[in-house]
Tab-separated table of C-alpha atoms in Angstrom:
chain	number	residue	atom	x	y	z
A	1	UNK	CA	0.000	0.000	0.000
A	2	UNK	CA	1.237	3.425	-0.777
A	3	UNK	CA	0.847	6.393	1.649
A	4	UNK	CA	1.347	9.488	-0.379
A	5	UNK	CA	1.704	13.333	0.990
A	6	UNK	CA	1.622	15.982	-1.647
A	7	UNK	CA	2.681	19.518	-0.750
A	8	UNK	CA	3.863	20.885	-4.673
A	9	UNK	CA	3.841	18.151	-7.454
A	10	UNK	CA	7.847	18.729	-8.223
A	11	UNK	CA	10.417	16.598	-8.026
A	12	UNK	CA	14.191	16.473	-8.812
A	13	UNK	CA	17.402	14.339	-8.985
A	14	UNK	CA	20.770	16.178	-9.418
A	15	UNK	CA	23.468	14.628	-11.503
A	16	UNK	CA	26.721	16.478	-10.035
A	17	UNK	CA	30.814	15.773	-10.487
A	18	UNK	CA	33.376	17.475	-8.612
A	19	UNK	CA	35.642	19.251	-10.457
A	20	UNK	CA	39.505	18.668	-9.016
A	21	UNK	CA	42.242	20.780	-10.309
A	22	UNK	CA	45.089	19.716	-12.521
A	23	UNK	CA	47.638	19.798	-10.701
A	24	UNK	CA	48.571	18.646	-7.011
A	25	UNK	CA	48.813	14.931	-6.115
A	26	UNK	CA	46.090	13.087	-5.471
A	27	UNK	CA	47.822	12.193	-1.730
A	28	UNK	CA	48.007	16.343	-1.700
A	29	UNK	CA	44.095	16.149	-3.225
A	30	UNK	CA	43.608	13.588	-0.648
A	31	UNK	CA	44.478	15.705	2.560
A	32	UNK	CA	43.112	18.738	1.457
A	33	UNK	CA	39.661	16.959	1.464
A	34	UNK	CA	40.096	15.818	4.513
A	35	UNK	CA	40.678	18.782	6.046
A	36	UNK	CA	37.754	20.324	3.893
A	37	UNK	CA	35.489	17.315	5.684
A	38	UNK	CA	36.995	18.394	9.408
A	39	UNK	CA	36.022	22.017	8.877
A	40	UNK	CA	32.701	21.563	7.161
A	41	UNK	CA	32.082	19.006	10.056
A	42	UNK	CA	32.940	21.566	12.746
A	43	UNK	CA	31.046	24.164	11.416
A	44	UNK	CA	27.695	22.252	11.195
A	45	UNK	CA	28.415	20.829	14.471
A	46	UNK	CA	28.384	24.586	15.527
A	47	UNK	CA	25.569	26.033	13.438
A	48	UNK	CA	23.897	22.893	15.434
A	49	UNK	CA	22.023	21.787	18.708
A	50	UNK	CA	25.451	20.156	20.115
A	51	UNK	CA	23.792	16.741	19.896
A	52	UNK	CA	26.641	13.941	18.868
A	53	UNK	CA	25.816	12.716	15.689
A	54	UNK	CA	28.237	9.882	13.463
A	55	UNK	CA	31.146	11.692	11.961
A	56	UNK	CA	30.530	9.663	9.378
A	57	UNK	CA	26.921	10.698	8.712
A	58	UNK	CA	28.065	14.663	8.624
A	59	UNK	CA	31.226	14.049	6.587
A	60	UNK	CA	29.011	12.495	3.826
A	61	UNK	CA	26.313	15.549	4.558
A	62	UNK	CA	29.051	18.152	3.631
A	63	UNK	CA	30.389	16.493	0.734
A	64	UNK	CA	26.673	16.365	-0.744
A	65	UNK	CA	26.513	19.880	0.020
A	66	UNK	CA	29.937	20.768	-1.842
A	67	UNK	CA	28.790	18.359	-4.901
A	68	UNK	CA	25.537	20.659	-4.881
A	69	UNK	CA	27.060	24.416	-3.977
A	70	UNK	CA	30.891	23.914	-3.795
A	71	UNK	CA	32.292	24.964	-0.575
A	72	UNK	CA	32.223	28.589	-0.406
A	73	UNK	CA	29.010	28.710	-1.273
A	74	UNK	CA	28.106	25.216	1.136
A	75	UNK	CA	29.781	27.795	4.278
A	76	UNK	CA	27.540	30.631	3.382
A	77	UNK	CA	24.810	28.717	3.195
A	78	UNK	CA	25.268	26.383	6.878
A	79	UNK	CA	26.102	29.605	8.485
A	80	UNK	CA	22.633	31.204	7.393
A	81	UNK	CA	21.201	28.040	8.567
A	82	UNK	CA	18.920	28.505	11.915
A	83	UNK	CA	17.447	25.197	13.481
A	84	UNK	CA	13.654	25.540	14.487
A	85	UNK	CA	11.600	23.416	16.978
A	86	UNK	CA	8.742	21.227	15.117
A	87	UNK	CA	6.618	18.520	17.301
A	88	UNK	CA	6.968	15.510	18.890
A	89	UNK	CA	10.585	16.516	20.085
A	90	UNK	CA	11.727	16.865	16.208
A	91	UNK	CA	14.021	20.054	15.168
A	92	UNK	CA	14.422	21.227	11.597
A	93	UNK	CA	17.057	23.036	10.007
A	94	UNK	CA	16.044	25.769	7.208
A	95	UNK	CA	17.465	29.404	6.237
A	96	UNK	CA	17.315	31.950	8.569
A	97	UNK	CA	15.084	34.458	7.976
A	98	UNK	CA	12.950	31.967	5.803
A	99	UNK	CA	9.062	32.316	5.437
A	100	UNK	CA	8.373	28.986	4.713
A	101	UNK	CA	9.457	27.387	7.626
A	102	UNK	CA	7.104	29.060	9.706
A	103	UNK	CA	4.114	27.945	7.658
A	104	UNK	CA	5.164	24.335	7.609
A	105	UNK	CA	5.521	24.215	11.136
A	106	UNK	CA	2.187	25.553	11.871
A	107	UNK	CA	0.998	23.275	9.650
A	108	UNK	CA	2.822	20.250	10.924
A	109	UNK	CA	1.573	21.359	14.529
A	110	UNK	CA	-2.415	21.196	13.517
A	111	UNK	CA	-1.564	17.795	11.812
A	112	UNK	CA	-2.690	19.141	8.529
A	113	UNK	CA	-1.521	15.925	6.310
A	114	UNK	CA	-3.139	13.402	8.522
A	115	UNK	CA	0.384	11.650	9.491
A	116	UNK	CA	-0.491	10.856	13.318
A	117	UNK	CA	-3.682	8.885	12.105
A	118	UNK	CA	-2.031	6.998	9.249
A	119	UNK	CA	-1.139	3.381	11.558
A	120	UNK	CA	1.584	3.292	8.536
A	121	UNK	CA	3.158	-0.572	8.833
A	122	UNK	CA	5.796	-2.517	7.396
A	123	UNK	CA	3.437	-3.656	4.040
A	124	UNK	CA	3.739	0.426	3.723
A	125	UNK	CA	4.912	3.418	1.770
A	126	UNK	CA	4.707	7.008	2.739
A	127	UNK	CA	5.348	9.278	-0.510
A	128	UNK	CA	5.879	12.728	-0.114
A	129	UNK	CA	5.822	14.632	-3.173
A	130	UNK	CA	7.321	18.452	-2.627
A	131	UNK	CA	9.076	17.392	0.475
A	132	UNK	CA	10.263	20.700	1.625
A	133	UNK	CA	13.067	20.373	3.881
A	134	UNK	CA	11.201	16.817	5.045
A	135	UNK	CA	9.282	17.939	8.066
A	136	UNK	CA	6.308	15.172	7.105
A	137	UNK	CA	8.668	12.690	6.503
A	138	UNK	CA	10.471	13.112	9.359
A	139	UNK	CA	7.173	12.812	11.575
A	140	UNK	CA	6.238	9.737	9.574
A	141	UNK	CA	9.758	8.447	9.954
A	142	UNK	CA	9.757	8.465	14.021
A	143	UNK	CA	5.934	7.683	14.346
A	144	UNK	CA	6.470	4.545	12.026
A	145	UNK	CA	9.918	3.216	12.162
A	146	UNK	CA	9.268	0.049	9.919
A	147	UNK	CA	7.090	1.866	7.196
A	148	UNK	CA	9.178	2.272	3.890
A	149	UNK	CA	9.791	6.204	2.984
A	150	UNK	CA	10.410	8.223	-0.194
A	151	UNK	CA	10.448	11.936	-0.123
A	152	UNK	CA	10.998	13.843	-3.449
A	153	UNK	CA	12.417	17.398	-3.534
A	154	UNK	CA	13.179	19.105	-6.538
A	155	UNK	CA	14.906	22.135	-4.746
A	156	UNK	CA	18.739	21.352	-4.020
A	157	UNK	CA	18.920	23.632	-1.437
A	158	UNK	CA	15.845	21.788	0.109
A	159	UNK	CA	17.326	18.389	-0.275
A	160	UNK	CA	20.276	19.459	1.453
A	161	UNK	CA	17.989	20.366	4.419
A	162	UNK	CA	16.062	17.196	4.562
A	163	UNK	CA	19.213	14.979	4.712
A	164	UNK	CA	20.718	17.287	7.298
A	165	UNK	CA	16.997	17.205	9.187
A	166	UNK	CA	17.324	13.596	8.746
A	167	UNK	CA	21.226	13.123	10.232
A	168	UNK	CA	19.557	16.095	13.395
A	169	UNK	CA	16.645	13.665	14.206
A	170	UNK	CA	18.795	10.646	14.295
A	171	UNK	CA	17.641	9.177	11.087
A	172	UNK	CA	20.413	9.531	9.154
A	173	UNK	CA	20.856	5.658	9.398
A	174	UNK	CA	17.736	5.068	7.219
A	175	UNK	CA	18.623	7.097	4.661
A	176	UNK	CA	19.634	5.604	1.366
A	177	UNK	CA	17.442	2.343	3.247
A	178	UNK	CA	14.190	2.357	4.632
A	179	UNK	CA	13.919	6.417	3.392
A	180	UNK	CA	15.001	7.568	-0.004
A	181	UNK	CA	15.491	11.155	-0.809
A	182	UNK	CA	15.360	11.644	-4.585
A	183	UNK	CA	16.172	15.415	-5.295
A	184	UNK	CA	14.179	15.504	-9.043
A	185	UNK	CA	11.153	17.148	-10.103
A	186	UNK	CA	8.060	15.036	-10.758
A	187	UNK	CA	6.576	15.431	-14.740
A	188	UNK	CA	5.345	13.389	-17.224
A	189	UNK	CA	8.886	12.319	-18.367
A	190	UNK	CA	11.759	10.749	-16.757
A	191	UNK	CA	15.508	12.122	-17.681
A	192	UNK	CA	14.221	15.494	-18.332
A	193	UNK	CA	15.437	18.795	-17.486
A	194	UNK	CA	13.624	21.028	-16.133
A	195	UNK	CA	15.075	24.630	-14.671
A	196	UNK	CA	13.748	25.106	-11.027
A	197	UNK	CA	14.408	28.166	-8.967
A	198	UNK	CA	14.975	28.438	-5.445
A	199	UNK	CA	13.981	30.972	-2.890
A	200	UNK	CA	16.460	31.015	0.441
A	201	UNK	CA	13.704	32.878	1.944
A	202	UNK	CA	10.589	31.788	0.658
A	203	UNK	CA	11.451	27.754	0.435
A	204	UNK	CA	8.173	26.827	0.057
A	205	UNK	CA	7.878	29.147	-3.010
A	206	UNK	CA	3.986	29.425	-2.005
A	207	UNK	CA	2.049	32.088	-3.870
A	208	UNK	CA	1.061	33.269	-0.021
A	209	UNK	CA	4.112	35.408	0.005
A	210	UNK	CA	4.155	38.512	-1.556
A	211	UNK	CA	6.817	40.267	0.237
A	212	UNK	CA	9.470	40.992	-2.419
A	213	UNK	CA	11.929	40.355	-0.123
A	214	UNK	CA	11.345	36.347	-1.016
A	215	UNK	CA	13.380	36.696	-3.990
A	216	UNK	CA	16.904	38.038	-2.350
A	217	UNK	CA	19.835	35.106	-2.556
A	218	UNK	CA	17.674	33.045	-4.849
A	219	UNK	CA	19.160	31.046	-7.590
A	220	UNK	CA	18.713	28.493	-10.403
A	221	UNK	CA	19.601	24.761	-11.258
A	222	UNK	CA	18.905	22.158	-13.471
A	223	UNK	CA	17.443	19.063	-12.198
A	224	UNK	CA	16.297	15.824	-13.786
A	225	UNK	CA	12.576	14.792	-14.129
A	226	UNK	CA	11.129	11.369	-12.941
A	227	UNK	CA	7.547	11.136	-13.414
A	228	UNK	CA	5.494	9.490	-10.631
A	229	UNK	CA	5.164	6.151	-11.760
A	230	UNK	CA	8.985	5.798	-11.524
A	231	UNK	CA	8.630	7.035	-7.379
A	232	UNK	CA	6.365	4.850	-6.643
A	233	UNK	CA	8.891	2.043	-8.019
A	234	UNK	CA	11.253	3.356	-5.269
């Protein structure tokens, strides 16, 4: 059975490479991502509640983010980063100064996609369609811990947020397992590409928001298309 929560029918999945220098050794290559990981690790270890989380888990979270941003712009973006309260002892990390957040966690707070009444079991999959920076999944992922998940986002900035929400709530674990986090935008194609802008401080993008403001910091990418036939084969 198939569980599905729709916020904004897009979905996204970012082919990226990592573009090395020609140059130094790749033992020279090799320390100075190391030391890359140790500082990126430090800093969202800072930015964050002071929990202990795997080193492993937030050395793989940074090097998504530099494969998505690079790391100047992967710094600017942590250290804009503020980490919100959301329910049932579950913390969310999103820009600062972002109107979005606010909405989704009054909405997650009246319940407004039904999650607490689902009785989701293992013969189960929660979809969420638009996952935001995965606040329902999240919920669905601690209420149900055997239920299968799949949470598309077509923003990258987004997707960064859900796997760091994910790594914050101590679910990092599941991803890539039980919870898959494909960062494409749903259509009626898959392998498409489709340009999709994001708003730093609107990350909902809602129409709700007219405050010009929205559109500071916001930028561009081009992410692949999977159409929903291929999610729900997940």
């Amino acid at each position: 059975a198939v569980i599905a929560a729709a916020a904004v029918v897009t979905i996204a999945f970012h082919y990226l490479a990592l573009d090395l220098p020609i140059g130094p050794s790749s033992a020279t290559l090799h320390t100075t991502q190391d030391d890359d990981d140790k500082g990126g690790v430090q800093l969202l270890m800072a930015i964050g509640s002071g929990r202990s989380h795997p080193q492993e888990q937030l050395e793989q979270l940074w090097r998504l983010g530099v494969e998505l941003f690079g790391a100047p712009k992967l710094r600017s973006i942590v250290r804009r980063s503020r980490r919100h309260p959301l329910a049932a002892g579950l913390w969310i990390f999103g820009p600062d100064g972002d109107q979005g957040i606010a909405a989704v966690i009054a909405e997650m707070g009246k319940d407004m996609y039904g999650i607490r009444e689902l009785e989701a079991g293992p013969q189960h999959v929660y979809v969420d369609i638009g996952c935001h920076v995965g606040a329902p999944a999240l919920l669905a992922g601690r209420l149900y811990n055997q239920t299968r998940i799949v949470s598309v986002e077509p923003s990258p900035l987004n997707y960064f947020y859900i796997h760091w929400n994910m790594i914050e709530n101590g679910l990092g674990h599941a991803v890539g397992d039980r919870i898959k986090v494909l960062n494409r935008a749903v259509a009626d194609t898959s392998s498409s590409i489709v340009r999709v802008s994001t708003f730093p401080l609107a990350t909902t993008s809602s129409g709700s928001f007219k405050d010009e403001r929205q559109f500071l910091l916001a930028f561009d990418s081009d992410i692949a298309t999977i159409t929903l036939g291929d999610v729900l084969h997940q």
